[in-house]
Amino acid sequence: MPRPLPAVPPATTRPQPLGVALVGAGMIADVHRRSAILAGADIVGVLASTPERSRQVAQEWGVDRAYEDLDAVLADDRVHVVHICTPNATHAPYAEAALRAGRHVVCEKPLAADVEQAQLLARLAEELGLVATVPFVYRYHPLIRELRARRMAGEFGEWYLAHGSYLQDWMLSPDTSSWRVDSELGGPSRAFADIGSHWCDLVEWVSGESFTEVLAHTSIAIPTRPATTGPSFSGPTAPDGARVAVQTEDSAAVLLRTAGGLLGSTVVSQVSAGRKNRLWFELDGAQGSAVFDQENPETLWLGDADGHRVLVRDPGHGSAEQRRLSRLPAGHVQGYAQCFEAFVADTYAAVRGELTAAQREGLPTFTDGLRSAHLVDAVLHSSRDNAWTKVES
Ligand code: SOE
């Protein structure tokens, strides 16, 4: 006679899992899905690009509902949180519809194709008292939290310089294309809105500084690309098919400065051979410097007048936030996936009203999505006008 299983505690003693709908079914939607599952959510259903694709993905993911359209998602009262992982042009209308239907929203960046839409969304989430976040997930590397804690403790003194780059090569082949190339689907900026946004968000959040002016130039290295598009990072699509003129930038070089005189520079590129997802920055201050490389997130380079040392991520060392986000022992490498998992878990803690002060401070919301829209807008205007341009706030 097998030993009876321990009684499963009734649902009343365990938090009801949040009901989550995924809108979008590409690579990043699956990252959202896995993170949501690890955060204890119930993935209720998925809306993909067509009803047939929705049914196919629902079966692959083993979820109940394959939605026909967004109305069906928002009519499903099991859904508490909507994750929007579709091409950029639908982010704002989908996020607005979900907020107005009383849902909490996780919306992929960029939040919106222009400042006006981003302003409306940030204001709407605030007015409705709903949680609305944007995955600037590199904030969740434990050593980024350590660096920010040390900055807040005054370890580096006044900042003099912020510099770096964010380099990828998945658009290097002239025969690669993406929905991002079409400004109608991807918005007026491609590389800077897609990844320059991460660089600026991370450097501003870690340094405590806010850039007030930019001098930028964007560049289209490859003037035409195939009309046929493919998923991000998937390589050449249709090398001998029809081609279309490219309207959005492959790269950008940007000078930045703050009201307090901090000078910054960054290069953003998706055509840098051999660079896969290399977000890198150095912050140089009166008392010391720091370097973080997103492709090597287990270490943090710290410099001072006598030389330099390298910190290694370790849950037994450093700030409370480094310890909280270090789910694994030192030497057991954490990376991008753990950043995303922590971001989604903190989002859901906010939905449940269980957010700690430290979690709240690091959670990137629609307000940060609006900040990013202002930076993108300033970069595009500066490149067009060949002039220093104010970053509105
Ligand atoms: C493609 O450039 C991409 O997936 C971005 O969209 C993500 O935001 C970035 O984290 C990695 O690269």
GROMACS .gro file of C-alpha atoms and ligand atoms in nm:
model
  405
    1MET     CA    1   0.000   0.000   0.000
    2PRO     CA    2   0.183   0.321  -0.112
    3ARG     CA    3   0.229   0.587   0.159
    4PRO     CA    4  -0.039   0.857   0.105
    5LEU     CA    5   0.099   1.180  -0.042
    6PRO     CA    6   0.113   1.480   0.195
    7ALA     CA    7  -0.202   1.686   0.161
    8VAL     CA    8  -0.159   1.970  -0.089
    9PRO     CA    9  -0.232   2.289   0.107
   10PRO     CA   10  -0.566   2.438  -0.005
   11ALA     CA   11  -0.539   2.728  -0.250
   12THR     CA   12  -0.646   2.965   0.028
   13THR     CA   13  -0.312   2.919   0.202
   14ARG     CA   14  -0.106   2.960  -0.112
   15PRO     CA   15  -0.120   3.277  -0.319
   16GLN     CA   16  -0.344   3.225  -0.618
   17PRO     CA   17  -0.111   3.215  -0.920
   18LEU     CA   18  -0.136   3.523  -1.139
   19GLY     CA   19  -0.306   3.456  -1.472
   20VAL     CA   20  -0.078   3.569  -1.756
   21ALA     CA   21  -0.140   3.609  -2.128
   22LEU     CA   22   0.144   3.632  -2.378
   23VAL     CA   23   0.083   3.859  -2.677
   24GLY     CA   24   0.349   3.764  -2.932
   25ALA     CA   25   0.523   3.430  -2.976
   26GLY     CA   26   0.877   3.505  -3.092
   27MET     CA   27   1.210   3.456  -2.917
   28ILE     CA   28   1.153   3.724  -2.654
   29ALA     CA   29   0.796   3.605  -2.585
   30ASP     CA   30   0.940   3.267  -2.488
   31VAL     CA   31   1.186   3.441  -2.254
   32HIS     CA   32   0.892   3.623  -2.094
   33ARG     CA   33   0.699   3.294  -2.071
   34ARG     CA   34   0.978   3.101  -1.900
   35SER     CA   35   1.035   3.386  -1.655
   36ALA     CA   36   0.662   3.405  -1.579
   37ILE     CA   37   0.646   3.031  -1.509
   38LEU     CA   38   0.944   3.054  -1.272
   39ALA     CA   39   0.771   3.347  -1.100
   40GLY     CA   40   0.476   3.117  -1.029
   41ALA     CA   41   0.235   3.246  -1.290
   42ASP     CA   42  -0.028   3.045  -1.472
   43ILE     CA   43   0.020   3.101  -1.846
   44VAL     CA   44  -0.344   3.115  -1.949
   45GLY     CA   45  -0.301   3.168  -2.322
   46VAL     CA   46  -0.120   3.317  -2.616
   47LEU     CA   47  -0.202   3.550  -2.904
   48ALA     CA   48   0.039   3.506  -3.197
   49SER     CA   49   0.045   3.668  -3.543
   50THR     CA   50  -0.248   3.460  -3.674
   51PRO     CA   51  -0.517   3.242  -3.512
   52GLU     CA   52  -0.352   2.936  -3.668
   53ARG     CA   53  -0.012   3.035  -3.528
   54SER     CA   54  -0.181   3.097  -3.190
   55ARG     CA   55  -0.316   2.742  -3.193
   56GLN     CA   56   0.022   2.602  -3.294
   57VAL     CA   57   0.211   2.789  -3.021
   58ALA     CA   58  -0.053   2.714  -2.755
   59GLN     CA   59  -0.001   2.346  -2.829
   60GLU     CA   60   0.379   2.378  -2.823
   61TRP     CA   61   0.365   2.569  -2.492
   62GLY     CA   62   0.091   2.350  -2.346
   63VAL     CA   63  -0.134   2.645  -2.261
   64ASP     CA   64  -0.514   2.644  -2.257
   65ARG     CA   65  -0.609   2.930  -2.480
   66ALA     CA   66  -0.512   3.021  -2.834
   67TYR     CA   67  -0.666   3.364  -2.867
   68GLU     CA   68  -0.815   3.490  -3.192
   69ASP     CA   69  -0.738   3.856  -3.123
   70LEU     CA   70  -0.659   4.105  -2.848
   71ASP     CA   71  -1.028   4.147  -2.760
   72ALA     CA   72  -1.039   3.777  -2.673
   73VAL     CA   73  -0.734   3.819  -2.448
   74LEU     CA   74  -0.894   4.109  -2.263
   75ALA     CA   75  -1.229   3.928  -2.236
   76ASP     CA   76  -1.061   3.641  -2.050
   77ASP     CA   77  -1.117   3.716  -1.681
   78ARG     CA   78  -0.844   3.471  -1.581
   79VAL     CA   79  -0.584   3.717  -1.714
   80HIS     CA   80  -0.429   3.953  -1.458
   81VAL     CA   81  -0.112   4.047  -1.648
   82VAL     CA   82  -0.058   4.092  -2.023
   83HIS     CA   83   0.297   4.058  -2.161
   84ILE     CA   84   0.329   4.246  -2.492
   85CYS     CA   85   0.605   4.092  -2.708
   86THR     CA   86   0.496   4.198  -3.057
   87PRO     CA   87   0.666   4.420  -3.317
   88ASN     CA   88   0.715   4.776  -3.190
   89ALA     CA   89   0.427   4.945  -3.374
   90THR     CA   90   0.167   4.750  -3.172
   91HIS     CA   91   0.325   4.810  -2.830
   92ALA     CA   92   0.141   5.134  -2.755
   93PRO     CA   93  -0.210   5.044  -2.883
   94TYR     CA   94  -0.195   4.701  -2.717
   95ALA     CA   95  -0.064   4.841  -2.388
   96GLU     CA   96  -0.334   5.110  -2.386
   97ALA     CA   97  -0.611   4.856  -2.453
   98ALA     CA   98  -0.481   4.625  -2.178
   99LEU     CA   99  -0.455   4.908  -1.924
  100ARG     CA  100  -0.805   5.034  -2.008
  101ALA     CA  101  -0.927   4.673  -1.958
  102GLY     CA  102  -0.782   4.684  -1.606
  103ARG     CA  103  -0.483   4.461  -1.671
  104HIS     CA  104  -0.128   4.501  -1.544
  105VAL     CA  105   0.116   4.520  -1.835
  106VAL     CA  106   0.471   4.414  -1.914
  107CYS     CA  107   0.551   4.580  -2.248
  108GLU     CA  108   0.867   4.511  -2.447
  109LYS     CA  109   1.079   4.811  -2.529
  110PRO     CA  110   1.051   5.053  -2.694
  111LEU     CA  111   0.727   5.134  -2.509
  112ALA     CA  112   0.606   5.347  -2.798
  113ALA     CA  113   0.715   5.482  -3.137
  114ASP     CA  114   0.695   5.843  -3.016
  115VAL     CA  115   0.696   6.056  -2.701
  116GLU     CA  116   0.325   6.143  -2.714
  117GLN     CA  117   0.218   5.777  -2.705
  118ALA     CA  118   0.468   5.701  -2.426
  119GLN     CA  119   0.340   5.999  -2.223
  120LEU     CA  120  -0.019   5.877  -2.256
  121LEU     CA  121   0.073   5.525  -2.143
  122ALA     CA  122   0.280   5.635  -1.844
  123ARG     CA  123   0.000   5.870  -1.734
  124LEU     CA  124  -0.272   5.608  -1.788
  125ALA     CA  125  -0.093   5.341  -1.581
  126GLU     CA  126  -0.047   5.595  -1.301
  127GLU     CA  127  -0.409   5.712  -1.311
  128LEU     CA  128  -0.544   5.355  -1.313
  129GLY     CA  129  -0.308   5.241  -1.038
  130LEU     CA  130  -0.188   4.951  -1.250
  131VAL     CA  131   0.160   4.797  -1.260
  132ALA     CA  132   0.322   4.868  -1.597
  133THR     CA  133   0.683   4.769  -1.654
  134VAL     CA  134   0.938   4.766  -1.937
  135PRO     CA  135   1.218   4.504  -1.946
  136PHE     CA  136   1.532   4.712  -1.901
  137VAL     CA  137   1.655   4.388  -1.753
  138TYR     CA  138   2.030   4.459  -1.742
  139ARG     CA  139   1.956   4.646  -1.418
  140TYR     CA  140   1.912   4.299  -1.264
  141HIS     CA  141   2.272   4.179  -1.297
  142PRO     CA  142   2.380   4.142  -0.931
  143LEU     CA  143   2.706   4.331  -0.991
  144ILE     CA  144   2.512   4.620  -1.145
  145ARG     CA  145   2.329   4.642  -0.813
  146GLU     CA  146   2.663   4.623  -0.632
  147LEU     CA  147   2.805   4.905  -0.844
  148ARG     CA  148   2.498   5.122  -0.783
  149ALA     CA  149   2.514   5.056  -0.408
  150ARG     CA  150   2.882   5.158  -0.403
  151ARG     CA  151   2.801   5.475  -0.602
  152MET     CA  152   2.529   5.562  -0.352
  153ALA     CA  153   2.777   5.509  -0.068
  154GLY     CA  154   3.005   5.769  -0.233
  155GLU     CA  155   3.285   5.531  -0.332
  156PHE     CA  156   3.356   5.699  -0.667
  157GLY     CA  157   3.303   6.065  -0.585
  158GLU     CA  158   3.181   6.309  -0.851
  159TRP     CA  159   3.145   6.151  -1.194
  160TYR     CA  160   3.362   6.302  -1.469
  161LEU     CA  161   3.297   6.072  -1.765
  162ALA     CA  162   3.058   5.799  -1.882
  163HIS     CA  163   3.151   5.612  -2.197
  164GLY     CA  164   3.101   5.285  -2.378
  165SER     CA  165   2.909   5.107  -2.645
  166TYR     CA  166   2.649   4.849  -2.722
  167LEU     CA  167   2.757   4.634  -3.016
  168GLN     CA  168   2.586   4.346  -3.193
  169ASP     CA  169   2.633   4.187  -3.538
  170TRP     CA  170   2.302   4.017  -3.614
  171MET     CA  171   2.225   4.273  -3.886
  172LEU     CA  172   2.575   4.254  -4.044
  173SER     CA  173   2.477   4.059  -4.355
  174PRO     CA  174   2.316   4.271  -4.630
  175ASP     CA  175   2.086   3.972  -4.679
  176THR     CA  176   1.949   3.988  -4.325
  177SER     CA  177   1.630   4.178  -4.256
  178SER     CA  178   1.385   4.224  -3.973
  179TRP     CA  179   1.048   4.390  -3.917
  180ARG     CA  180   1.259   4.652  -3.732
  181VAL     CA  181   1.394   4.776  -4.069
  182ASP     CA  182   1.047   4.900  -4.170
  183SER     CA  183   0.984   5.225  -3.981
  184GLU     CA  184   0.608   5.159  -4.004
  185LEU     CA  185   0.655   4.840  -3.796
  186GLY     CA  186   0.967   4.924  -3.597
  187GLY     CA  187   0.941   5.297  -3.546
  188PRO     CA  188   1.167   5.581  -3.671
  189SER     CA  189   1.478   5.452  -3.491
  190ARG     CA  190   1.610   5.092  -3.508
  191ALA     CA  191   1.952   5.035  -3.343
  192PHE     CA  192   1.938   5.323  -3.093
  193ALA     CA  193   1.576   5.261  -2.986
  194ASP     CA  194   1.640   4.887  -2.963
  195ILE     CA  195   1.971   4.876  -2.775
  196GLY     CA  196   2.096   5.231  -2.724
  197SER     CA  197   1.793   5.259  -2.495
  198HIS     CA  198   1.939   4.984  -2.275
  199TRP     CA  199   2.279   5.155  -2.258
  200CYS     CA  200   2.131   5.490  -2.158
  201ASP     CA  201   1.886   5.339  -1.907
  202LEU     CA  202   2.159   5.133  -1.739
  203VAL     CA  203   2.420   5.413  -1.723
  204GLU     CA  204   2.170   5.669  -1.593
  205TRP     CA  205   2.026   5.430  -1.334
  206VAL     CA  206   2.364   5.311  -1.206
  207SER     CA  207   2.533   5.652  -1.210
  208GLY     CA  208   2.239   5.850  -1.074
  209GLU     CA  209   2.291   6.102  -1.354
  210SER     CA  210   2.042   6.220  -1.619
  211PHE     CA  211   2.156   6.326  -1.964
  212THR     CA  212   2.009   6.663  -2.065
  213GLU     CA  213   2.162   6.712  -2.413
  214VAL     CA  214   2.284   6.491  -2.695
  215LEU     CA  215   2.483   6.539  -3.014
  216ALA     CA  216   2.418   6.238  -3.234
  217HIS     CA  217   2.474   6.096  -3.577
  218THR     CA  218   2.297   5.788  -3.701
  219SER     CA  219   2.419   5.579  -3.994
  220ILE     CA  220   2.262   5.339  -4.241
  221ALA     CA  221   2.555   5.113  -4.336
  222ILE     CA  222   2.348   4.888  -4.562
  223PRO     CA  223   2.111   5.092  -4.784
  224THR     CA  224   1.888   4.807  -4.903
  225ARG     CA  225   1.780   4.482  -4.740
  226PRO     CA  226   1.555   4.188  -4.847
  227ALA     CA  227   1.183   4.257  -4.841
  228THR     CA  228   1.148   3.920  -4.667
  229THR     CA  229   1.213   3.949  -4.293
  230GLY     CA  230   1.322   3.696  -4.033
  231PRO     CA  231   1.336   3.667  -3.652
  232SER     CA  232   1.603   3.858  -3.458
  233PHE     CA  233   1.944   3.690  -3.460
  234SER     CA  234   1.834   3.446  -3.734
  235GLY     CA  235   2.073   3.554  -4.014
  236PRO     CA  236   2.015   3.603  -4.390
  237THR     CA  237   1.657   3.569  -4.513
  238ALA     CA  238   1.614   3.586  -4.894
  239PRO     CA  239   1.947   3.677  -5.057
  240ASP     CA  240   1.816   3.684  -5.414
  241GLY     CA  241   1.466   3.821  -5.356
  242ALA     CA  242   1.322   4.169  -5.382
  243ARG     CA  243   1.499   4.437  -5.178
  244VAL     CA  244   1.368   4.750  -5.008
  245ALA     CA  245   1.532   5.081  -4.920
  246VAL     CA  246   1.634   5.100  -4.552
  247GLN     CA  247   1.508   5.401  -4.354
  248THR     CA  248   1.631   5.315  -4.002
  249GLU     CA  249   1.985   5.323  -3.866
  250ASP     CA  250   2.230   5.036  -3.834
  251SER     CA  251   2.442   5.238  -3.593
  252ALA     CA  252   2.469   5.564  -3.401
  253ALA     CA  253   2.745   5.767  -3.237
  254VAL     CA  254   2.623   5.988  -2.955
  255LEU     CA  255   2.781   6.250  -2.730
  256LEU     CA  256   2.583   6.314  -2.414
  257ARG     CA  257   2.610   6.559  -2.126
  258THR     CA  258   2.431   6.636  -1.802
  259ALA     CA  259   2.340   6.967  -1.646
  260GLY     CA  260   2.614   6.904  -1.388
  261GLY     CA  261   2.883   6.872  -1.655
  262LEU     CA  262   2.924   6.494  -1.680
  263LEU     CA  263   3.032   6.412  -2.034
  264GLY     CA  264   2.928   6.089  -2.200
  265SER     CA  265   2.972   5.907  -2.528
  266THR     CA  266   2.835   5.590  -2.670
  267VAL     CA  267   2.847   5.395  -2.995
  268VAL     CA  268   2.554   5.171  -3.079
  269SER     CA  269   2.574   4.922  -3.363
  270GLN     CA  270   2.407   4.608  -3.492
  271VAL     CA  271   2.667   4.561  -3.770
  272SER     CA  272   2.984   4.507  -3.562
  273ALA     CA  273   3.130   4.171  -3.665
  274GLY     CA  274   3.196   3.937  -3.377
  275ARG     CA  275   3.002   4.140  -3.122
  276LYS     CA  276   2.697   3.942  -3.007
  277ASN     CA  277   2.537   4.135  -2.724
  278ARG     CA  278   2.817   4.348  -2.590
  279LEU     CA  279   2.681   4.622  -2.373
  280TRP     CA  280   2.985   4.783  -2.208
  281PHE     CA  281   3.033   5.100  -2.008
  282GLU     CA  282   3.294   5.275  -1.795
  283LEU     CA  283   3.212   5.535  -1.534
  284ASP     CA  284   3.507   5.754  -1.432
  285GLY     CA  285   3.484   5.948  -1.108
  286ALA     CA  286   3.701   6.167  -0.887
  287GLN     CA  287   3.779   5.879  -0.648
  288GLY     CA  288   3.758   5.580  -0.880
  289SER     CA  289   3.625   5.414  -1.195
  290ALA     CA  290   3.411   5.114  -1.277
  291VAL     CA  291   3.370   4.900  -1.587
  292PHE     CA  292   3.083   4.660  -1.656
  293ASP     CA  293   3.067   4.425  -1.956
  294GLN     CA  294   2.725   4.260  -2.001
  295GLU     CA  295   2.884   3.965  -2.178
  296ASN     CA  296   3.097   3.901  -1.867
  297PRO     CA  297   2.852   3.995  -1.592
  298GLU     CA  298   3.014   3.784  -1.319
  299THR     CA  299   3.292   4.039  -1.273
  300LEU     CA  300   3.317   4.413  -1.211
  301TRP     CA  301   3.641   4.605  -1.282
  302LEU     CA  302   3.715   4.878  -1.026
  303GLY     CA  303   3.997   5.128  -1.080
  304ASP     CA  304   4.163   5.386  -0.858
  305ALA     CA  305   4.483   5.588  -0.854
  306ASP     CA  306   4.683   5.288  -0.727
  307GLY     CA  307   4.562   5.041  -0.987
  308HIS     CA  308   4.256   4.821  -1.022
  309ARG     CA  309   4.086   4.511  -0.887
  310VAL     CA  310   3.815   4.279  -1.017
  311LEU     CA  311   3.511   4.190  -0.806
  312VAL     CA  312   3.347   3.853  -0.858
  313ARG     CA  313   2.974   3.810  -0.803
  314ASP     CA  314   2.918   3.633  -0.474
  315PRO     CA  315   2.596   3.602  -0.271
  316GLY     CA  316   2.808   3.609   0.042
  317HIS     CA  317   2.954   3.950  -0.034
  318GLY     CA  318   2.850   4.306  -0.087
  319SER     CA  319   2.518   4.486  -0.102
  320ALA     CA  320   2.180   4.344  -0.009
  321GLU     CA  321   2.069   4.370  -0.371
  322GLN     CA  322   2.372   4.179  -0.500
  323ARG     CA  323   2.291   3.911  -0.246
  324ARG     CA  324   1.918   3.908  -0.326
  325LEU     CA  325   1.973   3.872  -0.701
  326SER     CA  326   2.252   3.615  -0.669
  327ARG     CA  327   2.041   3.300  -0.694
  328LEU     CA  328   2.351   3.081  -0.743
  329PRO     CA  329   2.684   3.050  -0.557
  330ALA     CA  330   2.989   3.236  -0.688
  331GLY     CA  331   3.134   3.070  -0.995
  332HIS     CA  332   2.799   2.927  -1.100
  333VAL     CA  333   2.752   3.173  -1.381
  334GLN     CA  334   2.434   3.381  -1.386
  335GLY     CA  335   2.333   3.571  -1.695
  336TYR     CA  336   2.063   3.725  -1.906
  337ALA     CA  337   1.798   3.467  -1.823
  338GLN     CA  338   1.833   3.526  -1.449
  339CYS     CA  339   1.804   3.903  -1.507
  340PHE     CA  340   1.476   3.850  -1.690
  341GLU     CA  341   1.348   3.611  -1.424
  342ALA     CA  342   1.422   3.863  -1.148
  343PHE     CA  343   1.256   4.144  -1.346
  344VAL     CA  344   0.935   3.943  -1.395
  345ALA     CA  345   0.936   3.822  -1.032
  346ASP     CA  346   0.967   4.183  -0.908
  347THR     CA  347   0.692   4.291  -1.148
  348TYR     CA  348   0.461   4.026  -1.003
  349ALA     CA  349   0.557   4.126  -0.648
  350ALA     CA  350   0.440   4.475  -0.742
  351VAL     CA  351   0.115   4.335  -0.882
  352ARG     CA  352   0.058   4.157  -0.549
  353GLY     CA  353   0.145   4.474  -0.354
  354GLU     CA  354   0.441   4.294  -0.195
  355LEU     CA  355   0.723   4.507  -0.341
  356THR     CA  356   1.004   4.603  -0.102
  357ALA     CA  357   1.159   4.949  -0.124
  358ALA     CA  358   1.472   4.808  -0.287
  359GLN     CA  359   1.268   4.619  -0.545
  360ARG     CA  360   1.060   4.930  -0.620
  361GLU     CA  361   1.375   5.139  -0.674
  362GLY     CA  362   1.503   4.905  -0.944
  363LEU     CA  363   1.180   4.819  -1.121
  364PRO     CA  364   1.174   4.977  -1.471
  365THR     CA  365   0.822   5.113  -1.529
  366PHE     CA  366   0.643   5.295  -1.810
  367THR     CA  367   0.798   5.612  -1.666
  368ASP     CA  368   1.137   5.471  -1.767
  369GLY     CA  369   0.988   5.376  -2.104
  370LEU     CA  370   0.886   5.741  -2.145
  371ARG     CA  371   1.236   5.855  -2.047
  372SER     CA  372   1.373   5.631  -2.319
  373ALA     CA  373   1.132   5.775  -2.575
  374HIS     CA  374   1.261   6.125  -2.494
  375LEU     CA  375   1.622   6.010  -2.546
  376VAL     CA  376   1.540   5.843  -2.879
  377ASP     CA  377   1.353   6.154  -2.993
  378ALA     CA  378   1.648   6.378  -2.903
  379VAL     CA  379   1.897   6.150  -3.083
  380LEU     CA  380   1.690   6.149  -3.402
  381HIS     CA  381   1.642   6.528  -3.395
  382SER     CA  382   2.010   6.588  -3.324
  383SER     CA  383   2.115   6.364  -3.612
  384ARG     CA  384   1.873   6.539  -3.846
  385ASP     CA  385   1.974   6.891  -3.734
  386ASN     CA  386   2.345   6.820  -3.679
  387ALA     CA  387   2.322   7.006  -3.347
  388TRP     CA  388   2.325   6.957  -2.972
  389THR     CA  389   1.964   6.880  -2.880
  390LYS     CA  390   1.788   6.903  -2.544
  391VAL     CA  391   1.649   6.582  -2.397
  392GLU     CA  392   1.300   6.674  -2.288
  393SER     CA  393   1.172   6.535  -1.960
  394SOE     C1  394   1.779   4.263  -3.035
  394SOE     O1  395   1.863   4.370  -3.065
  394SOE     C2  396   1.771   4.241  -2.884
  394SOE     O2  397   1.697   4.124  -2.862
  394SOE     C3  398   1.700   4.356  -2.814
  394SOE     O3  399   1.568   4.373  -2.864
  394SOE     C4  400   1.698   4.329  -2.665
  394SOE     O4  401   1.632   4.434  -2.595
  394SOE     C5  402   1.842   4.316  -2.614
  394SOE     O5  403   1.842   4.289  -2.475
  394SOE     C6  404   1.915   4.207  -2.690
  394SOE     O6  405   1.904   4.227  -2.832
   0.00000   0.00000   0.00000
